[in-house]
Amino acid sequence: MSRIHATAIVDSKAQLASDVEVGPYSVIGPHVQIGAGSKIGSHTVIEGHTTLGIENTIAHFAAIGGPPQDMKYRGEPTRLQIGDRNTIREFTTIHTGTAQDDGITQLGNDNWIMAYVHIAHDCKIGNNTIFSSNAQIAGHVQVHDWAIMGGMSGVHQFVRIGQHAMLGGASALVQDIPPFVIAAGDKASPHGINVEGLKRRGFSPETIAALRQAYKVLYKDGLSFEEAKVALQKMVHENSSDAATAQKLTEFHDFIAASTRGIIR
């Protein structure tokens, strides 16, 4: 029995694994590849140069792989790459990249993308992220592993959201959120370390305590940005006997040091 509904339109050039399910009235374009175990709901469009890995679930009325909403786009064959085991819910839109960047929008593995989310061109999304309903991110945004986006939040282009960070609902983010930090508000400001999230993901009490101290150095000790970076680097050396803690402090420091838009303050 065919797993592709009789009303679906699947281009003969599309490459679908034999067990891919495609629901009623969905449209699959000629440059699309879909891996084994994936399920496509009804009335969904997957177009462009789009690749999906294995065991992805895309719900009804999603629009995946459409051209970027960028007035500079001139039809270049840019791409969208989606990894494995992602859940992408109703009315989500994810666009291909632009020639002004590296031409690729990327979504990693095991992400949970709720309804009405928009992921714009050239975004780089890691693994195990959660995008609550109506989260909207502009072009060239980076969202690192395990980050959480609150519902109805909006993110300015080129912003980075660090690993294990959390952005509260209805927030407007215009600068980077360092790893492990909770942010919320319009415009979003820092509200401490994501302690509960880190506990759930197996961070040791010692590592969490060190990250809370790093947050204090950055936000509470009255240091300039340059002074804070020096103090954080010193913390890395002071915790060198604990490899896991030193690694997380290094990631905190390096993310901040690499910021081009500045961090939330």
C-alpha angles and dihedrals in degrees: 000000000000116000090205113087115239092241095052118102112219116175113236090235094055115108113224126168112244095254099047113127120217119188131218120302095001120143125216118190130222098257096050125115120190123187131224122292095019122141125205118196128219125290092015124142121209112180143145124051092322129160124191122188127214131312098009119157118207116184130214124304096011119150110212128178099008121152116282120267090238122122090215092063112113102179098279113167095253122164149232119207120192121183131209137310097007122155113213114182136206123317095001116153124206119174136201122252132265134243089240089070127029091297096244133105109198135198116181130205136308097010123157110216113182130204124307095008118153121207109184133209121303095009118150114212119184130205133300095013125151123215111189120213117298095010106154126196125186127221125304094015119151120211112185129211120302095006119146126215117202123227118278091009121146129208127200119232119276093019120139126215113200128226117286090007120139128210115200125232121281091014127147113216119194101159137039123289110217118231118282094015129127116221133180143157142061099308097018117243131182120273105180137280121323091246099163092048092050092049091052090052094053103259111160121244088245093055092046091049091051091050091050089053090049089053089052091051092051100041112016110036097071094242125150117247092258092047091050092053090053091048092049091051088052089052090056091057092044090055097042092117089065104061096191094050093044090051094053092046089050091052090049092050096043094049091053093045091053096051116124099175093043127244129275111272 
